[in-house]
Coordinates of C-alpha atoms and ligand atoms in Angstrom, one line a residue:
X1 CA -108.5 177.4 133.8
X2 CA -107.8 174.8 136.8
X3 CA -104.0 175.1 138.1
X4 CA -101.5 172.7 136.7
X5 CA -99.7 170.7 139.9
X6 CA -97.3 167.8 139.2
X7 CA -97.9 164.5 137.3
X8 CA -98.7 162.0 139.6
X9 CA -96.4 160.2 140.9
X10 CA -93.8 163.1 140.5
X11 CA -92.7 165.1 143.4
X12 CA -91.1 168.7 144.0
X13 CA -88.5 168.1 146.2
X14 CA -88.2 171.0 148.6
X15 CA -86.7 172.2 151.9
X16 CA -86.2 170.9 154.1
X17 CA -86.2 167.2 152.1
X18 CA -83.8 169.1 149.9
X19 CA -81.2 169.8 152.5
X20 CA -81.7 165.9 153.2
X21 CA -81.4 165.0 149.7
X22 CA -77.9 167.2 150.0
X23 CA -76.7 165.7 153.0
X24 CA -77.0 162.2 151.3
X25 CA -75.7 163.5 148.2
X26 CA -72.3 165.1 149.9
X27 CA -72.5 161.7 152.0
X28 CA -72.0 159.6 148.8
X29 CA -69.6 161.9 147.0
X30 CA -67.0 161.4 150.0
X31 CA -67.3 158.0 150.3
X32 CA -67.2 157.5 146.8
X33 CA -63.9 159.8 146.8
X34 CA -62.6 157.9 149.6
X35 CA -63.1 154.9 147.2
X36 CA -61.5 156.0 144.1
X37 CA -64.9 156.1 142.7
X38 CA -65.3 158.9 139.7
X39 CA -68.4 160.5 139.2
X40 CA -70.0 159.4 135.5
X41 CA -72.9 161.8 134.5
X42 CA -74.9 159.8 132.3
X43 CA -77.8 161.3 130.1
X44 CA -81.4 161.1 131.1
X45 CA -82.8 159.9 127.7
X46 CA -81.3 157.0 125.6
X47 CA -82.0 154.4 122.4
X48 CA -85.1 152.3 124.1
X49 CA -83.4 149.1 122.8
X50 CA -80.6 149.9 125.2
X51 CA -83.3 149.4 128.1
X52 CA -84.9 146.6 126.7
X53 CA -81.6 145.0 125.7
X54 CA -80.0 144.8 129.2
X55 CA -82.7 145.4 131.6
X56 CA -85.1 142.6 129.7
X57 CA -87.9 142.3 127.4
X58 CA -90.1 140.1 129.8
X59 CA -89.5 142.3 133.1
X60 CA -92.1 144.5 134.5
X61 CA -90.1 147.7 134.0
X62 CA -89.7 147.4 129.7
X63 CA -93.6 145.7 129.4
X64 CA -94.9 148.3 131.5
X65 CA -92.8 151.0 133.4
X66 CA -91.0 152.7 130.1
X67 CA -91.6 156.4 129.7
X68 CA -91.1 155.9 125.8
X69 CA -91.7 158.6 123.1
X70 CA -90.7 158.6 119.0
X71 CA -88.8 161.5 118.8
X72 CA -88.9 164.7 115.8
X73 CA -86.5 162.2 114.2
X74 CA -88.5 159.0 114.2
X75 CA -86.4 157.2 117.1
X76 CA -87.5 155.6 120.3
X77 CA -86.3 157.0 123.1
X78 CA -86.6 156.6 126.9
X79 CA -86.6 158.0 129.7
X80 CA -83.9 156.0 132.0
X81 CA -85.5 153.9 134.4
X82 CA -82.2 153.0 136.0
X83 CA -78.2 154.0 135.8
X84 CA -76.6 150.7 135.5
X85 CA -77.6 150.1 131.4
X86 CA -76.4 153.7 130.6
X87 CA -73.2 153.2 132.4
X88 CA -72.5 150.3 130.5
X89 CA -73.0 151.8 127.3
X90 CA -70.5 154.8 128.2
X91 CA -68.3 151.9 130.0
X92 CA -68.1 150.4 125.8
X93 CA -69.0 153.5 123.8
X94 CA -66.0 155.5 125.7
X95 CA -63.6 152.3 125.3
X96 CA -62.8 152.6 128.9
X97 CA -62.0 148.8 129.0
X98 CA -58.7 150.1 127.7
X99 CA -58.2 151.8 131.0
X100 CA -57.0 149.7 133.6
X101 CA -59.1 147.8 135.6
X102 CA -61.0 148.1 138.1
X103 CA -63.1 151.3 136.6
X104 CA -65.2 152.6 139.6
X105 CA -67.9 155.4 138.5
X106 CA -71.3 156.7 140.6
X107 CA -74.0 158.5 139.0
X108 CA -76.7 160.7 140.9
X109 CA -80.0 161.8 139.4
X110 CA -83.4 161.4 138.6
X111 CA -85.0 158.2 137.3
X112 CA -88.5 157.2 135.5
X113 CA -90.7 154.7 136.1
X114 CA -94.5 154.5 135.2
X115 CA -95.4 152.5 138.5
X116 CA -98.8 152.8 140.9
X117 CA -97.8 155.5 142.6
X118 CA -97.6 154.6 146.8
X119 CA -95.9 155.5 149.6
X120 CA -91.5 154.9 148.5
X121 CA -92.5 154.4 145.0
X122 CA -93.2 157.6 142.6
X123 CA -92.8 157.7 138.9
X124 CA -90.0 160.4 139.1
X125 CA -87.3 158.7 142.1
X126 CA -83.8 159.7 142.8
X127 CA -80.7 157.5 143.1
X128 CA -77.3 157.4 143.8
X129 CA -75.8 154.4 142.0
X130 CA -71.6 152.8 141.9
X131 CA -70.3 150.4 139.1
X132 CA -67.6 148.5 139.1
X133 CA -66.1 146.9 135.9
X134 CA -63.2 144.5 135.7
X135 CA -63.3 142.7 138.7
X136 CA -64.6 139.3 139.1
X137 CA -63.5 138.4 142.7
X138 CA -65.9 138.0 145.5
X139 CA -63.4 140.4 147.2
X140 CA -65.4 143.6 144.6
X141 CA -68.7 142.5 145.8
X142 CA -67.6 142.6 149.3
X143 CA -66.1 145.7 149.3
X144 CA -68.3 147.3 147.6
X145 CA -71.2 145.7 150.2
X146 CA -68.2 147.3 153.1
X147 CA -68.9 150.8 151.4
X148 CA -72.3 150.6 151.3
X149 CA -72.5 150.0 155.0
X150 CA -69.7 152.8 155.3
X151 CA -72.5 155.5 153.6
X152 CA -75.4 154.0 155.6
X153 CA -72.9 154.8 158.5
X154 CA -72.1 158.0 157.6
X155 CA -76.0 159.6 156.9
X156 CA -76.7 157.6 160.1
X157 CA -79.3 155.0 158.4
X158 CA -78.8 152.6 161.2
X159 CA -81.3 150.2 161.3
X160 CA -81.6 148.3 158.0
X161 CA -80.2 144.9 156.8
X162 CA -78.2 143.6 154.3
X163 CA -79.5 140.5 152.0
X164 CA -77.6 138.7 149.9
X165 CA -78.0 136.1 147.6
X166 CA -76.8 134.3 144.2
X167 CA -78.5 133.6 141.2
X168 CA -75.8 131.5 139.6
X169 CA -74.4 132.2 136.0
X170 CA -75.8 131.7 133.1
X171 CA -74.4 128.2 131.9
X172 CA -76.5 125.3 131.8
X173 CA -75.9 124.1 135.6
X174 CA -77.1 127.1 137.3
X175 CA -79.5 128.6 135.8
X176 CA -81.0 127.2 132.5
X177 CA -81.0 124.2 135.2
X178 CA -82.9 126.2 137.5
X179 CA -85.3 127.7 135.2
X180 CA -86.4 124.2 134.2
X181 CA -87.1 123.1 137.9
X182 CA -89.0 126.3 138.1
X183 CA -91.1 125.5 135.2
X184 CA -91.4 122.1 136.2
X185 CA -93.1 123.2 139.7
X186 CA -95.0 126.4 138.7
X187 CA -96.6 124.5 135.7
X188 CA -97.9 122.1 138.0
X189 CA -99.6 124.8 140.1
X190 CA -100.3 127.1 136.8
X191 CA -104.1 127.9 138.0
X192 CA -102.7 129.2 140.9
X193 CA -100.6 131.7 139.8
X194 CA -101.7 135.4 139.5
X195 CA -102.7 136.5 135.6
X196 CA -99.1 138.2 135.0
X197 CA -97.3 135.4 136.6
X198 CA -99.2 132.9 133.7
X199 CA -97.2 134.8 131.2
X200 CA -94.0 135.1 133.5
X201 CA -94.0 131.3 133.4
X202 CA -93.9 131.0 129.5
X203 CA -91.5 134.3 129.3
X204 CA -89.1 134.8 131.9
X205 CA -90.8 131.8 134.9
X206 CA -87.5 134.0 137.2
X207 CA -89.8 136.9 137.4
X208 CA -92.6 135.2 139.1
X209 CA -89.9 135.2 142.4
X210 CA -90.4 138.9 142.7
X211 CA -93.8 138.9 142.1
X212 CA -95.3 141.0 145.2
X213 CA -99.1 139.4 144.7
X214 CA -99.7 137.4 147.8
X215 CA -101.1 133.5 146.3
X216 CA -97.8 133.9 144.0
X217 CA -95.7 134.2 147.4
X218 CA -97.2 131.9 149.0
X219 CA -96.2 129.5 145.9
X220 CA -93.1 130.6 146.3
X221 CA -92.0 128.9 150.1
X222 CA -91.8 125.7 148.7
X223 CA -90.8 126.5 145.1
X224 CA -87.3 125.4 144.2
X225 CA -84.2 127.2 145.2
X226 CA -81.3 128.9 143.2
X227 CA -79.1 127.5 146.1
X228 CA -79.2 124.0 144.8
X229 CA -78.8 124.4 141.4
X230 CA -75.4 126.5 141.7
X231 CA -72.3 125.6 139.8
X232 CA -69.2 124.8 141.4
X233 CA -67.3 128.1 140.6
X234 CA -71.0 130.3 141.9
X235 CA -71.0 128.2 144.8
X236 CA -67.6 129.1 145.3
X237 CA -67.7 132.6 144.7
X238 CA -71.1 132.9 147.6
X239 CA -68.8 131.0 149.7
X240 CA -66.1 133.5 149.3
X241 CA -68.5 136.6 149.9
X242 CA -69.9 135.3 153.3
X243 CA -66.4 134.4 154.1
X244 CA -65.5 138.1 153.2
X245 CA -68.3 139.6 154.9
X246 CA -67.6 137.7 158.0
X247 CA -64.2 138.9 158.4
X248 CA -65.3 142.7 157.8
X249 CA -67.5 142.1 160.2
X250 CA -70.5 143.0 158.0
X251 CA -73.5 141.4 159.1
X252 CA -76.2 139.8 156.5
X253 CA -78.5 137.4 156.0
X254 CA -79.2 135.1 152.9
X255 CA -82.7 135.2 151.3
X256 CA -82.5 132.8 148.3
X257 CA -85.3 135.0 146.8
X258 CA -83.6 137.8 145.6
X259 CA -83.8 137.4 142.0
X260 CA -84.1 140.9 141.1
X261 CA -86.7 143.0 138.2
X262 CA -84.1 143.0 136.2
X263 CA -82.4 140.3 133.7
X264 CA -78.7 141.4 133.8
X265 CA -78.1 139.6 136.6
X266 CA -75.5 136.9 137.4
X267 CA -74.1 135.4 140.9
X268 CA -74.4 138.3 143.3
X269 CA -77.6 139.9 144.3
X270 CA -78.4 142.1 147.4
X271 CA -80.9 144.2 149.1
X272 CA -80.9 146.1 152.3
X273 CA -84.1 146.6 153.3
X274 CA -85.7 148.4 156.3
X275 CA -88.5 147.4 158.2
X276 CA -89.6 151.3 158.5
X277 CA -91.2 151.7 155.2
X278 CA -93.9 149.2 154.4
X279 CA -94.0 148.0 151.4
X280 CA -91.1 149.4 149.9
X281 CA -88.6 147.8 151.8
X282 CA -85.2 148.2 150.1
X283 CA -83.5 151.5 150.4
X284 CA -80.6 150.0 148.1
X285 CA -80.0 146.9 145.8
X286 CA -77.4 145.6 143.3
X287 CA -75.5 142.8 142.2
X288 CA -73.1 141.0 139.4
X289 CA -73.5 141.6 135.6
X290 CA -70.5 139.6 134.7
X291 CA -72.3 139.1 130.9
X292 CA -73.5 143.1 130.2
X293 CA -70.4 144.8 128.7
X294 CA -69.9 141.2 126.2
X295 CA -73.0 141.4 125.5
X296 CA -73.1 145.7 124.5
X297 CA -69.9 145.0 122.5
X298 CA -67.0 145.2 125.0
X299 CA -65.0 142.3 125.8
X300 CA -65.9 140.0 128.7
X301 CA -65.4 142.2 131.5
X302 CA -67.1 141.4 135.1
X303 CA -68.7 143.9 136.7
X304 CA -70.8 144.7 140.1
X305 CA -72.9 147.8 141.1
X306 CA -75.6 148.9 143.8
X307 CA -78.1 151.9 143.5
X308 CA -79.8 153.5 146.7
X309 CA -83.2 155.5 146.2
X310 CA -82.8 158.5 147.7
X311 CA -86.4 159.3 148.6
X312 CA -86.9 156.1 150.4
X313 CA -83.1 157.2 152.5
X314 CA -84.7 160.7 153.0
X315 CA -87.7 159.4 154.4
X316 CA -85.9 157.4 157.1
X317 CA -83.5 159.5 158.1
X318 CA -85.6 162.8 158.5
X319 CA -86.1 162.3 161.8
X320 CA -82.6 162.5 163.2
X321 CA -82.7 166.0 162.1
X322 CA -84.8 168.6 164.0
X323 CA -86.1 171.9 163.6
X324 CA -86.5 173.5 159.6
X325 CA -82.8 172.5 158.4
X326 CA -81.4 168.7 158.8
X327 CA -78.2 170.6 160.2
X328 CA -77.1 174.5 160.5
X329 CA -74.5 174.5 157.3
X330 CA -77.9 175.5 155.6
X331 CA -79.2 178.2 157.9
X332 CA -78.0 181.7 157.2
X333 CA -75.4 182.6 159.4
X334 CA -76.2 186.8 159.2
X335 CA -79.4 188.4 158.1
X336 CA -79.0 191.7 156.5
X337 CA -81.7 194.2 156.9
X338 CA -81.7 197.4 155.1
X339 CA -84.0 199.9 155.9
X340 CA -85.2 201.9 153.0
X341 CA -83.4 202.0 149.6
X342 CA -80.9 204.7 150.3
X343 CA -78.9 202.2 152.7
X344 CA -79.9 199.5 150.7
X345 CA -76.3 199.7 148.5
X346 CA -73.8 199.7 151.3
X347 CA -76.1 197.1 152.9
X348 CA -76.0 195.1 149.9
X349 CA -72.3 195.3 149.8
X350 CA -71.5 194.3 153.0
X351 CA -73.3 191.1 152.5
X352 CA -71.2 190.5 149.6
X353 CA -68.2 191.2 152.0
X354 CA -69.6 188.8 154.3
X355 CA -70.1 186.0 151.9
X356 CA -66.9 186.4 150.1
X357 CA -65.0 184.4 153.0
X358 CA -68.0 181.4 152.5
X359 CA -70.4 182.3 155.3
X360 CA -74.5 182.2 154.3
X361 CA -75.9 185.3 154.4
X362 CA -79.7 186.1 153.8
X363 CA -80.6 189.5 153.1
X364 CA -84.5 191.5 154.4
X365 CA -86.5 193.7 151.4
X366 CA -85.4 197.7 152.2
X367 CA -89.1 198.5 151.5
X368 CA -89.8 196.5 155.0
X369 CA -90.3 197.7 158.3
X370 CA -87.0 196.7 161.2
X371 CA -89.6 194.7 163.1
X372 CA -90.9 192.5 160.1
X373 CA -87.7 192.5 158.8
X374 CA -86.3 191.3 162.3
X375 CA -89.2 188.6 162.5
X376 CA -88.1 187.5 159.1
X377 CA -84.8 187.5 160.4
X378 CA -85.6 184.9 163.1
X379 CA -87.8 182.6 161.1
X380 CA -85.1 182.0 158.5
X381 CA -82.7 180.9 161.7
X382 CA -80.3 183.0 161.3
X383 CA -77.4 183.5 164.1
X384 CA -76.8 187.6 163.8
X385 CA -79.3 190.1 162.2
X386 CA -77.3 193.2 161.1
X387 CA -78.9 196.5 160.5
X388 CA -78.3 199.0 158.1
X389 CA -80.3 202.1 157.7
X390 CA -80.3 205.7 156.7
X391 CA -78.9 206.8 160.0
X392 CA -76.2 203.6 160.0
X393 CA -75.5 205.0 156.6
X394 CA -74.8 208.6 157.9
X395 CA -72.8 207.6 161.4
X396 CA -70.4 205.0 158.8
X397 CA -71.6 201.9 161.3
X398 CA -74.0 198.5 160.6
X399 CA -75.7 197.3 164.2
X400 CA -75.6 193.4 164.6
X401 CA -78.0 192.1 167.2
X402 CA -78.0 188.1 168.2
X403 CA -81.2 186.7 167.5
X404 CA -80.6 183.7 170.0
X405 CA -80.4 186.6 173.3
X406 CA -80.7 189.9 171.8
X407 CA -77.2 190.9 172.7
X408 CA -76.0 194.2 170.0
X409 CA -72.8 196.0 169.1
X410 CA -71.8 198.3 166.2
X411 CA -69.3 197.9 163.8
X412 CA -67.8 200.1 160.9
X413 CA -69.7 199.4 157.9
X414 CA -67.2 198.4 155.4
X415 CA -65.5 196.3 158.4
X416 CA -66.7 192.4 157.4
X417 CA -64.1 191.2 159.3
X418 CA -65.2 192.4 162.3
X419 CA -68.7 191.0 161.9
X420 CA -67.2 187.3 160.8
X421 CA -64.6 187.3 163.9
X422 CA -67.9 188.1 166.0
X423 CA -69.4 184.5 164.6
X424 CA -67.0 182.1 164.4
X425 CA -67.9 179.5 161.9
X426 CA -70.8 177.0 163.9
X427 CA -69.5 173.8 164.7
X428 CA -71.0 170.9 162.0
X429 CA -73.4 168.1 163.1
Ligands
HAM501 P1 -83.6 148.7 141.5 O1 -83.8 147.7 142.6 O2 -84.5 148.7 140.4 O3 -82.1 148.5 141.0 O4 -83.5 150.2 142.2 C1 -82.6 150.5 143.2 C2 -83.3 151.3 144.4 O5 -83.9 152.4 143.8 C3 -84.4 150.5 145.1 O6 -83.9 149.7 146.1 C4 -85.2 151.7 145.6 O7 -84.6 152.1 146.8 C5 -85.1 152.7 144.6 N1 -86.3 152.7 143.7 C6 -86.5 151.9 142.7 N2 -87.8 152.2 142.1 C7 -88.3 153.2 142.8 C8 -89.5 154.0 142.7 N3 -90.4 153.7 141.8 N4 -89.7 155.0 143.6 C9 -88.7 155.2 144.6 N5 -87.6 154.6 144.7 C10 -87.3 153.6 143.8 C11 -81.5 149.3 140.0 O8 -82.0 150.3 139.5 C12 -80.2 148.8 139.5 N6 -79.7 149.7 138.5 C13 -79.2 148.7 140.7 C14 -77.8 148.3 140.3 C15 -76.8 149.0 140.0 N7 -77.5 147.0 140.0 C16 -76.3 147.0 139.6 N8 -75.8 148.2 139.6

């Protein structure tokens, strides 16, 4: 029988990307705290219809990117491709447009998308995502663009850029008006256009602005622009953002492409891309959904969000971490070796003694010799090996020895304190 290995597309994520993953995980969770954001954990399998509902019928990711499977009970279910739709469902389910506004919630977890598998895009991707509901101010899309560049800050992603753009409302000026001017252009070019972006043109013509084959870009530099076909009150709102931005001091730049894969969509959009990563250029995107919640049930109720894909973050900002760990809060702080299975009790114990206070303690196999053991010891990075054998046992003592220079001292064997005053806690990065 050949061995089973992961679906493709689907990655184990293991050290040291997982003490990355962390890092950019504990990142978000403060930021988010120091934003009155609450954590919202959302399920990992919903209703289809509420994917094809808000994400869109005619966008790449309900057509063709849907994990979908009936279930024992005859339902269709899916696998969530994104957080924002499942949010909005609790957002109405939950009646938490009785709270008062704003509601600020962040999700972290896996999502599903059946895509070609390439370098910053896997079937199986982690994000970190924020919603906001019940604001409708430019002044929620700009902070929420501030906090953004506060967690990109803070996991020291320093070298990306923030796009922004709007893609109007859906009243007649903006974009039903924009859609015909689209239609109007692309139909005249219609033999140009890729085979998917033929049907985008009859379906949903927005879609073929995302399109990533190169003749439908090249279409696109001269196509119309959202810009010109904005209302007064979306042209006002952009107007307000930039204003915002500039007074914050966030830097961005506009790109009147930024339409978005998916059809919730209204004024706001963003991306902050990298130039690091080929392809795959944007480590987080978002934008308004002014329409969703009306439109699951709830009453009109604004709303903005972002989500950042954590394997595209991880990938960028491996290398300002060295060595096996990103940083030495993951690195055991003591080895304990026990030498044969007689010592192997109070040796046990005194690592529990050692932990108890919230230090990392690894601990060697009895059955192993001191050296091994003390190679072991090294390789996992630890600070202090400490010893405790048969003889230890006998004389009431553990031996500590300091991997970095070899320097070694006894202490009593039930006397933890002694060994945790000996290494104070390390200093974070
Ligand atoms: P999205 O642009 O589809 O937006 O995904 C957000 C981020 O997730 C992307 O910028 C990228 O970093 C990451 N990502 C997406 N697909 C993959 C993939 N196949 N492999 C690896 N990383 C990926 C959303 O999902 C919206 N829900 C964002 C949002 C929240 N808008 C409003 N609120």
């Amino acid at each position: 029988m050949s061995n089973i290995t992961t679906l493709k597309g689907v990655a184990d994520v293991r050290p040291p990307d997982v003490y990355v993953f962390e890092k950019i995980e504990n990142a978000a969770r403060e930021i988010f705290r120091r934003h009155s954001f609450s954590e919202l954990r959302i399920p990992i399998i919903e209703h289809t219809g509420l994917f094809t509902r808000s994400i869109g019928e005619a966008t790449d990711i309900v057509e063709k990117e849907m994990y979908t499977f009936t279930d024992k009970g005859g339902r269709s279910i899916s696998l969530r491709p994104e957080g924002t739709a499942s949010v909005v469902r609790s957002y109405v389910e939950n009646r938490m447009h009785d709270l008062p506004p704003p509601q600020k919630f962040y999700y972290m977890g896996p999502m599903f998308r059946y895509e070609r598998p390439q370098k910053g895009r896997l079937r199986q991707f982690y994000q970190i995502g924020a919603e906001v509901f019940g604001g409708a101010s430019a002044s929620v899309d700009a902070e929420l663009l501030v906090m953004i560049a506060a967690l990109l800050r803070e996991i020291r992603l320093d070298d990306t850029e923030l796009f922004i753009n709007s893609i109007g409302c859906k009243d007649k000026q903006c974009r039903p008006g924009f859609r015909d001017a689209l239609v109007e252009y692309f139909s005249q070019r219609v033999e140009l256009l890729c085979e998917d972006c033929k049907k985008r043109l009859e379906r949903n013509p927005l879609r073929i602005l995302d399109c990533k084959m190169e003749v439908c870009a090249a279409l696109r530099k001269d196509s119309p622009k959202i810009s010109t076909h904005l209302c007064a009150g979306c042209r006002t709102h952009h107007g307000q953002l930039k204003g915002l931005l500039d007074a914050l001091g966030v830097k961005y730049r506009e790109d009147p492409d930024i339409v978005r894969g998916l059809d919730y969509y209204t004024r706001t959009t963003f991306e902050v891309r990298t130039e690091r990563l080929g392809a795959q250029n944007a480590v987080v995107a978002g934008g308004r959904y002014d329409d969703l919640v009306k439109e699951f049930g709830g009453p009109p109720t604004p709303a903005v969000g972002f989500a950042l894909g954590v394997e595209r973050v991880c990938e960028l900002i491996k290398a300002n971490f060295s060595g096996i760990a990103p940083d030495s809060e993951f690195l055991p702080e003591f080895y304990v070796i026990p030498l044969g299975i007689a010592a192997a009790g109070k040796a046990l114990a005194l690592a529990q003694g050692l932990r108890a206070p919230g230090r990392a303690v690894a601990t060697g196999d009895a059955l192993v010799s001191l050296k091994s053991q003390l190679k072991r010891a090294d390789k996992a990075g630890a600070r202090y090996a400490v010893i405790v054998g048969d003889d230890e046992v006998a004389r009431g003592v553990a031996v500590w020895r300091r991997l970095s220079d070899g320097a070694q001292g006894e202490v009593k064997i039930d006397d933890a304190g002694a060994l945790l005053s000996l290494a104070a806690p390390q200093e974070q990065a």
